Amino acid sequence: MSALHLYNTYTRRTEVFETLLPGRVGLYVCGPTVYGPPHLGHVRGPVVFDVLRRYLEFLDFKVRHVRNITDVGHLVGDVDEGEDKLQKQARLEQVEPMEVAQTYTLAYNEMIRLMGVLPPGIEPRASGHIIEQIEMIQAIMDAGLAYAVNGSVYFDVLAYAQHHEYGKLSGRVLEDLIAGAGNEARELEGQEEKRNPNDFALWKKADPEHIMQWSSPWGKGYPGWHIECSAMSRKYLGDVFDIHGGGMDLLFPHHESEIAQSTACTGHNPARFWVHHNMITINGQKMAKSLGNGITVDELFSGKHPLLQQAYSPMTLRFFILQAHYRGTLDFSNEALQASEKGLQRLWKAAETASGLKAAAHNEYDVNAIVAACAAAMNDDLNTPQVIAQLFEAARVANLCNDGKLALDAANIEALQQLFKVWMEDILGIRTESAGDDQALDGVMQMLLDMRAKAKADKNYALSDEIRNRLSALGLVIRDGKDGSSWSRN
RNA sequence: GGUCGGAUGGCCGAGAGGCUAGGCACAGGUCUGCAAAACCUUCUACACCGGUUCGAAUCCGGUUCCGACCUCCA
């Protein structure tokens, strides 16, 4: 494909990506609710949309990337009678809600930074945009599509549905929702206040003991979950913007409600493209805190979890995520992670090999064919697995050339080097993790390698083996190559 | 129960009417004091039953199994 195509959940079709304004892209992505340590599932979205953002920038778009932090507003919804998620956690830990939010916001950002995710241009917090949310709620009320009851405000789904489609994004039929509404599962707090069980909260009245609360025209309270994204995306990207992204589990009710809120307020679906990534599963099941099968990112990086056979590096995780298409589920397993780890190392080595290739007078391989294939794959709804397959083809070419089995001229060698730089590093964001940043250690290791080389030259194998074995016991592996030895942490 | 999506070789995962996905593992080879590593080569699969077609993993119908959403969720 010669132009970027994206699957639009709203239309259920793959469409040519066209921007509202020439050369500019407004991209809003739903960020995490920061009430616990980030797990594997939290990290897929940031990586997927980081690659989208990088690719858009590669295509010379100026991207305004907004990713929010939800630090207020989620209702627990079950036995806790609408208690705010953040507040609940805070009570357990005996700290301020904002302290909890800050702790996990920092943890989240640190984890994805390690994975090479570029920071968004704007990272708004829900708690910092209460005024905007109140204004938006007021506008929806002014439009006659929301009502206040006893200090809370609810969105009037039935009134809205008279003039707009409700349920299109998530493929839901309102009649079915109404029919299913009587089910036993719907015992939400405040249900008796609603005109219709499908109405959702825009503003919730807070009890006096509720720590997180703000003044509003309807009394002290706090905003509903869905309104924050509507208010913040509108503030920074306008009434209508190009791409709204998030996980598929947010389709309903979150994104459906966002569309309803924005439409009620501005008359428009806020996003031209709705892009959703699929879930990470473990043994075929969604990873979720409530299911107790979550592995935190920190546990993955340290290897400290019963399900983990070893630690996996941040780039291994990134590579693992990108080896699957973003709209498919991705099943976690040690075997799969280990396969990614090895494949990634092969790519890195090949990139290094490519940087040292010597040009031949004639040429036997057209590297630009690989480049074209990479572009076609990305344009086809971000098919990163195919881009990676092309990178492995490039690795093969680099290795063959290095072995003298394939001739490349200067132009093609240059193209090959650029291929790794542009497609692997810049666009997929896969960068080398340096084995040791410790210069002293590097120096010591080089000294030992030199001494061992001398021992080998003297056929003193007892000594050379001792050096290798003792380093191995320390977790430092020596590999003998054709052009000398190298080392790495196991 | 409703809505939607899946079932691909030992594992992970692309593709989508005829043409190699790719990675990992396995096997063979090159290299090597030994070992490891690295590199090259190889391995031909699409849940089941019907149908459409010159031709189906890919389209249609049915069956079985799995998952997601419908309630907070990346």
XYZ file of C-alpha atoms (C1' of nucleotides) in Angstrom:
564
model
C 0.000 0.000 0.000
C 1.301 3.381 -0.932
C -0.550 5.369 1.697
C -1.156 4.755 5.368
C -4.317 2.755 5.989
C -5.787 2.271 9.439
C -8.620 0.106 10.656
C -11.316 2.362 11.995
C -13.376 0.669 14.669
C -16.151 3.184 14.157
C -16.765 2.240 10.528
C -15.377 -1.297 10.881
C -13.305 -0.801 7.817
C -9.717 -0.197 6.892
C -9.538 3.332 5.558
C -6.957 5.608 4.011
C -5.642 7.851 6.731
C -6.303 11.478 5.938
C -5.757 14.305 8.357
C -8.100 17.083 9.262
C -5.371 19.664 8.780
C -2.627 19.148 6.232
C 0.566 17.899 7.798
C -0.784 17.697 11.333
C -2.161 14.889 13.434
C -4.052 15.079 16.703
C -3.677 11.797 18.559
C -5.405 11.044 21.838
C -4.741 7.825 23.684
C -6.430 6.636 26.863
C -3.796 6.220 29.520
C -3.879 4.163 32.694
C -5.806 4.499 35.887
C -2.959 4.842 38.333
C -4.096 2.806 41.283
C -1.646 -0.080 41.081
C 1.652 -1.172 39.578
C 1.518 -1.460 35.786
C 1.104 -5.003 34.478
C 1.911 -6.466 31.096
C -1.449 -5.508 29.661
C -0.996 -1.829 30.476
C 2.053 -1.649 28.340
C 0.776 -2.833 24.982
C -1.161 0.324 24.192
C 1.725 2.693 24.863
C 3.986 0.630 22.618
C 1.469 0.319 19.787
C 0.620 4.004 19.772
C 4.261 4.930 20.178
C 4.963 3.112 16.929
C 2.008 4.831 15.263
C 3.271 8.198 16.467
C 6.826 7.426 15.321
C 5.592 6.329 11.922
C 3.426 9.411 11.509
C 6.444 11.541 12.319
C 8.509 9.542 9.856
C 5.865 10.447 7.284
C 6.549 14.097 8.167
C 3.385 14.748 10.097
C 3.602 17.051 13.053
C 1.931 15.025 15.785
C 0.324 16.309 18.940
C 0.220 13.231 21.090
C -1.942 13.410 24.203
C -2.076 10.592 26.704
C -4.012 11.122 29.899
C -3.493 9.935 33.423
C -6.671 8.926 35.179
C -6.118 9.874 38.778
C -9.724 10.277 39.804
C -13.161 9.245 38.843
C -13.395 5.494 38.622
C -16.183 3.883 40.503
C -15.469 0.513 41.952
C -19.053 -0.371 41.367
C -19.483 -3.530 43.409
C -19.492 -4.032 47.136
C -17.762 -0.752 47.755
C -20.804 1.214 46.741
C -19.191 3.543 44.287
C -16.155 4.318 46.306
C -13.456 5.801 44.170
C -10.801 3.287 43.137
C -7.975 5.573 44.079
C -9.470 6.389 47.397
C -10.024 2.730 48.161
C -6.403 1.906 47.566
C -5.322 4.902 49.571
C -7.275 3.827 52.574
C -5.665 0.434 52.452
C -2.235 1.902 52.296
C -2.898 4.747 54.706
C -1.743 7.459 52.363
C -3.209 10.336 50.404
C -4.965 9.410 47.158
C -2.664 11.726 45.267
C 0.313 9.939 46.737
C -0.968 6.694 45.303
C -1.575 8.325 41.952
C 1.876 9.861 41.914
C 3.602 6.628 42.877
C 1.999 4.645 40.106
C 2.199 7.413 37.548
C 5.949 7.496 38.060
C 6.156 3.706 37.949
C 4.154 3.573 34.740
C 6.198 6.230 33.024
C 9.468 4.663 34.097
C 8.463 1.240 32.783
C 7.426 2.495 29.368
C 10.453 4.765 29.182
C 12.647 1.708 29.608
C 10.719 0.179 26.732
C 11.616 3.060 24.473
C 8.205 4.728 24.477
C 8.598 8.410 23.684
C 6.843 10.698 26.163
C 3.623 12.217 24.826
C 3.531 15.914 24.058
C 0.865 16.435 26.698
C 0.067 14.196 29.646
C -3.019 15.690 31.271
C -4.410 14.492 34.574
C -8.108 14.191 35.193
C -7.751 15.889 38.568
C -6.230 18.917 36.895
C -9.169 19.389 34.564
C -12.148 19.460 36.876
C -13.251 22.861 35.620
C -13.245 21.744 32.011
C -15.248 18.684 32.944
C -17.810 20.704 34.871
C -18.184 23.037 31.902
C -18.745 20.151 29.588
C -21.304 18.575 31.882
C -23.106 21.899 32.051
C -23.144 22.119 28.269
C -24.651 18.646 28.024
C -27.316 19.638 30.537
C -27.997 22.814 28.588
C -28.570 20.634 25.555
C -31.179 18.754 27.563
C -29.287 15.496 27.484
C -28.342 15.203 31.137
C -30.181 15.634 34.414
C -29.185 16.272 38.007
C -30.514 14.140 40.815
C -29.603 14.554 44.435
C -26.200 16.078 43.753
C -25.275 13.705 40.919
C -25.617 14.228 37.183
C -26.462 11.496 34.703
C -26.315 11.347 30.948
C -29.759 10.721 29.485
C -29.116 7.923 27.031
C -32.708 7.620 25.825
C -33.028 11.321 25.133
C -29.741 11.276 23.290
C -30.748 8.240 21.248
C -33.749 10.078 19.844
C -31.511 12.141 17.613
C -28.213 10.272 17.609
C -26.912 6.773 17.347
C -25.922 5.292 20.653
C -23.988 2.024 20.447
C -22.568 2.310 16.949
C -18.915 2.192 17.962
C -19.260 -0.896 20.109
C -21.861 -2.515 17.888
C -24.513 -2.387 20.530
C -28.227 -2.061 20.013
C -29.949 0.153 22.526
C -32.993 -2.083 22.730
C -30.744 -4.976 23.702
C -29.031 -2.871 26.302
C -32.364 -1.931 27.763
C -33.538 -5.518 27.651
C -30.390 -6.715 29.389
C -30.521 -3.927 31.906
C -32.692 -5.774 34.325
C -30.075 -8.430 34.839
C -28.764 -9.145 38.259
C -25.319 -7.829 37.338
C -26.472 -4.245 37.337
C -26.459 -3.319 40.962
C -24.516 -0.110 40.603
C -24.715 2.473 43.291
C -27.042 5.273 42.358
C -29.011 3.026 40.068
C -32.275 4.033 41.626
C -31.550 7.681 40.797
C -31.311 7.044 37.096
C -34.188 7.446 34.710
C -32.824 4.520 32.765
C -30.315 1.908 33.898
C -28.138 2.630 30.860
C -27.634 6.234 31.851
C -24.136 6.852 33.068
C -22.735 9.244 35.628
C -21.205 12.532 34.572
C -20.830 13.771 38.127
C -21.129 11.907 41.379
C -22.107 13.351 44.703
C -19.451 12.721 47.328
C -20.055 11.736 50.885
C -18.400 13.990 53.447
C -15.744 11.362 54.193
C -14.865 11.028 50.540
C -11.370 12.519 50.303
C -11.291 13.419 46.628
C -14.045 15.916 46.003
C -14.559 19.238 44.332
C -17.199 21.946 44.368
C -19.599 22.063 41.484
C -22.956 23.620 40.580
C -24.500 20.390 41.873
C -22.662 20.288 45.159
C -19.483 18.601 46.326
C -18.517 15.622 44.256
C -16.249 14.195 41.636
C -16.483 13.596 37.882
C -17.570 10.380 36.225
C -14.975 8.367 34.380
C -15.958 9.015 30.785
C -16.136 12.789 30.920
C -12.433 13.279 31.629
C -11.310 12.033 28.240
C -13.951 14.044 26.436
C -12.976 17.206 28.271
C -9.214 16.785 27.935
C -9.145 15.673 24.331
C -11.354 18.608 23.426
C -9.219 21.055 25.348
C -5.959 20.061 23.668
C -7.057 18.732 20.288
C -10.308 20.514 19.545
C -13.901 19.431 18.958
C -12.815 17.019 16.262
C -9.393 15.466 15.939
C -7.738 12.723 13.922
C -7.162 9.621 16.024
C -8.491 8.359 19.320
C -6.809 5.218 20.556
C -7.143 2.763 23.392
C -7.678 -0.859 24.336
C -10.602 -2.839 22.964
C -11.972 -3.265 26.445
C -12.638 0.470 26.490
C -14.991 0.263 23.522
C -17.966 -0.001 25.804
C -18.935 1.844 27.788
C -16.013 4.257 27.862
C -15.531 5.253 24.244
C -19.187 4.865 23.389
C -19.920 7.326 26.157
C -17.210 9.683 25.008
C -18.804 9.864 21.601
C -22.177 10.517 23.167
C -20.832 13.235 25.457
C -18.926 15.036 22.728
C -21.775 14.768 20.290
C -24.192 16.105 22.867
C -21.851 19.005 23.459
C -20.390 19.849 20.058
C -22.543 17.918 17.635
C -19.610 15.827 16.459
C -18.037 12.449 16.974
C -14.746 13.725 18.409
C -12.443 11.422 16.468
C -12.233 10.618 12.776
C -10.390 7.399 13.449
C -11.013 5.137 16.405
C -8.103 2.745 16.759
C -8.160 -0.101 19.255
C -5.537 -2.604 20.194
C -6.356 -6.074 21.481
C -5.524 -7.611 24.841
C -2.552 -9.525 26.138
C -3.635 -12.920 27.367
C -2.015 -15.458 29.605
C -3.014 -19.060 29.020
C -5.679 -17.751 26.700
C -7.276 -15.481 29.279
C -7.181 -11.753 29.568
C -4.659 -10.511 32.061
C -6.475 -8.619 34.740
C -5.950 -7.737 38.313
C -9.359 -9.058 39.173
C -8.483 -12.453 37.686
C -5.304 -12.622 39.716
C -3.241 -13.643 36.705
C -1.433 -10.368 36.272
C 2.309 -10.133 35.911
C 3.582 -6.665 36.590
C 6.069 -5.132 34.231
C 8.520 -4.832 37.061
C 8.222 -8.553 37.767
C 8.869 -9.316 34.118
C 12.006 -7.187 34.073
C 13.304 -8.767 37.276
C 12.073 -12.318 36.620
C 10.509 -12.445 40.073
C 7.195 -14.164 39.473
C 6.266 -17.838 39.785
C 5.248 -17.998 36.131
C 8.532 -16.584 34.880
C 11.484 -18.809 34.104
C 13.804 -15.843 33.783
C 13.960 -12.055 33.570
C 13.138 -10.399 30.260
C 14.490 -7.061 29.189
C 12.318 -4.065 28.310
C 13.295 -4.248 24.657
C 12.491 -7.956 24.557
C 8.994 -7.099 25.757
C 8.662 -4.342 23.180
C 9.821 -6.666 20.431
C 7.463 -9.386 21.651
C 4.547 -6.969 21.456
C 5.461 -5.795 17.969
C 5.856 -9.325 16.641
C 2.082 -9.632 16.779
C -0.405 -7.408 14.988
C -1.957 -4.881 17.356
C -5.540 -5.973 16.672
C -4.978 -9.598 17.585
C -4.731 -11.008 21.064
C -1.211 -11.796 22.124
C -0.650 -14.792 24.323
C 2.092 -14.630 26.872
C 4.418 -17.551 27.548
C 8.025 -18.082 28.520
C 8.703 -19.865 25.264
C 7.364 -16.966 23.235
C 9.342 -14.411 25.233
C 12.509 -16.444 24.883
C 11.972 -16.709 21.143
C 11.635 -12.935 20.989
C 14.740 -12.455 23.052
C 16.856 -14.577 20.727
C 15.408 -13.156 17.566
C 16.016 -9.648 18.816
C 19.637 -10.411 19.565
C 20.062 -11.796 16.088
C 18.724 -8.555 14.642
C 21.034 -6.447 16.756
C 24.048 -8.439 15.745
C 23.075 -8.183 12.104
C 22.698 -4.417 12.385
C 26.176 -4.261 13.819
C 27.464 -6.510 11.047
C 25.811 -4.270 8.471
C 27.668 -1.256 9.805
C 31.000 -2.904 9.001
C 30.323 -4.285 5.525
C 32.734 -3.668 2.670
C 31.427 -2.594 -0.697
C 31.880 -4.691 -3.803
C 32.211 -3.386 -7.345
C 29.062 -5.114 -8.479
C 25.743 -5.737 -6.804
C 23.657 -8.880 -6.360
C 20.766 -7.793 -4.151
C 18.357 -4.873 -4.258
C 18.032 -3.675 -0.675
C 15.402 -1.148 -1.647
C 12.986 -4.003 -2.246
C 13.108 -4.663 1.499
C 12.570 -0.997 2.258
C 9.548 -0.937 -0.019
C 8.155 -4.022 1.673
C 8.580 -2.393 5.089
C 6.679 0.679 3.985
C 3.923 -1.397 2.434
C 3.573 -3.402 5.630
C 3.335 -0.335 7.865
C 0.858 1.297 5.522
C -1.301 -1.781 5.791
C -2.732 -0.977 9.213
C 0.621 -1.028 11.001
C 1.618 -4.567 10.193
C 4.675 -4.604 12.421
C 5.096 -8.419 12.265
C 5.727 -8.117 8.572
C 8.135 -5.262 9.054
C 10.032 -7.462 11.466
C 10.021 -10.326 8.977
C 11.619 -7.916 6.496
C 14.227 -6.938 9.067
C 15.170 -10.597 9.377
C 15.533 -10.750 5.624
C 17.828 -7.742 5.884
C 19.772 -9.565 8.598
C 20.221 -12.540 6.313
C 21.481 -10.287 3.536
C 23.905 -8.548 5.888
C 25.272 -11.875 7.114
C 25.611 -13.333 3.628
C 27.442 -10.236 2.486
C 29.668 -10.400 5.530
C 30.534 -14.017 4.711
C 31.433 -13.047 1.168
C 28.540 -15.038 -0.253
C 26.665 -12.036 -1.577
C 28.038 -8.897 -3.204
C 26.622 -5.489 -2.333
C 27.827 -2.220 -3.805
C 28.313 0.925 -1.756
C 24.826 2.245 -2.418
C 23.157 -0.953 -1.261
C 25.314 -1.200 1.843
C 24.328 2.331 2.691
C 20.690 1.414 2.110
C 21.038 -1.620 4.361
C 22.527 0.430 7.172
C 19.788 3.015 6.781
C 17.188 0.266 6.836
C 18.199 -0.824 10.319
C 18.513 2.734 11.508
C 15.211 3.965 10.154
C 12.919 0.964 10.361
C 14.249 -0.858 13.381
C 15.438 2.012 15.563
C 13.438 5.064 14.550
C 10.086 3.566 13.621
C 9.797 0.379 15.634
C 11.787 2.051 18.389
C 13.990 -0.967 19.006
C 17.300 0.213 20.336
C 20.287 -1.653 21.595
C 20.429 -2.171 25.307
C 24.031 -1.694 26.216
C 25.366 -4.626 28.192
C 27.360 -2.458 30.522
C 27.370 1.276 30.959
C 30.206 0.737 33.331
C 33.389 1.923 31.684
C 35.624 0.420 34.340
C 34.032 -2.973 33.818
C 34.431 -2.635 30.073
C 38.106 -1.916 30.577
C 38.623 -4.810 32.948
C 36.847 -7.189 30.612
C 38.897 -6.045 27.668
C 42.034 -6.650 29.696
C 40.941 -10.179 30.563
C 40.033 -10.884 26.946
C 43.470 -9.704 25.864
C 45.175 -11.901 28.459
C 43.098 -14.868 27.438
C 43.907 -14.272 23.770
C 47.587 -14.310 24.655
C 47.175 -17.542 26.622
C 45.429 -19.117 23.675
C 48.154 -17.973 21.334
C 50.646 -19.661 23.673
C 48.432 -22.769 23.682
C 48.005 -22.337 27.408
C 44.465 -23.675 27.319
C 44.368 -24.380 31.023
C 44.631 -20.661 31.682
C 42.272 -19.582 28.905
C 39.639 -22.020 30.090
C 40.039 -20.910 33.679
C 39.415 -17.291 32.699
C 36.359 -18.303 30.734
C 34.985 -20.516 33.484
C 35.506 -18.096 36.304
C 33.868 -15.272 34.381
C 31.050 -17.589 33.483
C 30.484 -18.259 37.166
C 30.070 -14.504 37.599
C 27.427 -14.409 34.891
C 29.745 -13.013 32.225
C 29.857 -15.027 29.050
C 32.762 -15.105 26.627
C 32.202 -16.032 23.020
C 35.022 -16.745 20.639
C 34.384 -15.384 17.196
C 36.407 -15.363 14.037
C 37.782 -11.910 14.746
C 38.497 -12.245 18.443
C 36.321 -12.708 21.492
C 33.428 -10.734 22.894
C 31.558 -10.777 26.165
C 28.144 -10.124 27.551
C 26.159 -10.605 30.709
C 24.657 -14.051 30.410
C -28.768 -14.963 27.165
C -27.111 -10.796 23.570
C -23.087 -8.726 20.417
C -18.356 -9.431 18.262
C -13.831 -11.973 17.214
C -10.748 -16.439 16.873
C -9.185 -21.721 15.666
C -2.459 -21.811 11.085
C 3.480 -26.761 11.429
C 6.707 -28.685 18.391
C 5.900 -23.170 20.332
C 4.839 -17.829 19.109
C 2.775 -15.563 15.155
C 1.798 -13.096 9.614
C -1.019 -13.883 5.266
C -5.910 -14.258 2.795
C -8.675 -17.843 -3.895
C -3.083 -20.248 -7.514
C 3.115 -17.701 -6.005
C 8.599 -18.603 0.620
C 5.703 -15.106 5.818
C 9.087 -14.479 9.869
C 11.082 -15.847 14.686
C 12.209 -19.782 18.276
C 13.037 -25.053 18.803
C 14.738 -29.555 15.952
C 18.095 -31.427 12.065
C 22.370 -30.964 8.573
C 26.619 -27.952 7.496
C 30.616 -23.926 8.094
C 33.815 -22.131 11.842
C 36.617 -23.836 16.209
C 42.354 -26.317 20.811
C 37.737 -27.705 23.353
C 33.032 -25.732 24.480
C 29.637 -22.110 23.574
C 28.178 -18.620 20.274
C 27.674 -16.968 15.427
C 26.441 -17.816 10.360
C 24.305 -20.779 6.146
C 20.709 -24.550 4.707
C 16.515 -27.343 5.848
C 11.626 -28.574 8.101
C 5.582 -27.027 4.039
C 0.928 -26.181 8.459
C -3.797 -23.881 8.077
C -10.228 -27.164 13.766
C -14.174 -30.521 11.528
C -18.084 -31.565 7.638
C -20.227 -30.083 3.212
C -20.457 -26.505 -1.029
C -18.702 -22.757 -4.867
C -14.302 -22.872 -8.243
C -9.934 -25.219 -13.262
C -7.882 -24.302 -8.241
C -9.582 -22.801 -1.038
C -5.865 -22.277 4.692
C -8.091 -17.999 2.133
C -15.160 -17.442 -0.379
C -20.296 -19.679 1.268
C -23.228 -22.913 4.714
C -23.144 -25.985 8.968
C -20.570 -28.275 13.376
C -17.254 -28.286 17.520
C -14.073 -25.672 20.663
C -11.902 -20.961 22.625
C -11.951 -15.880 23.838
C -13.577 -10.683 24.414
C -17.414 -7.221 25.548
C -22.332 -6.613 27.787
C -19.985 -4.194 35.267
C -14.217 -1.445 36.701
C -10.483 -2.754 33.115
C -4.870 -1.446 28.576
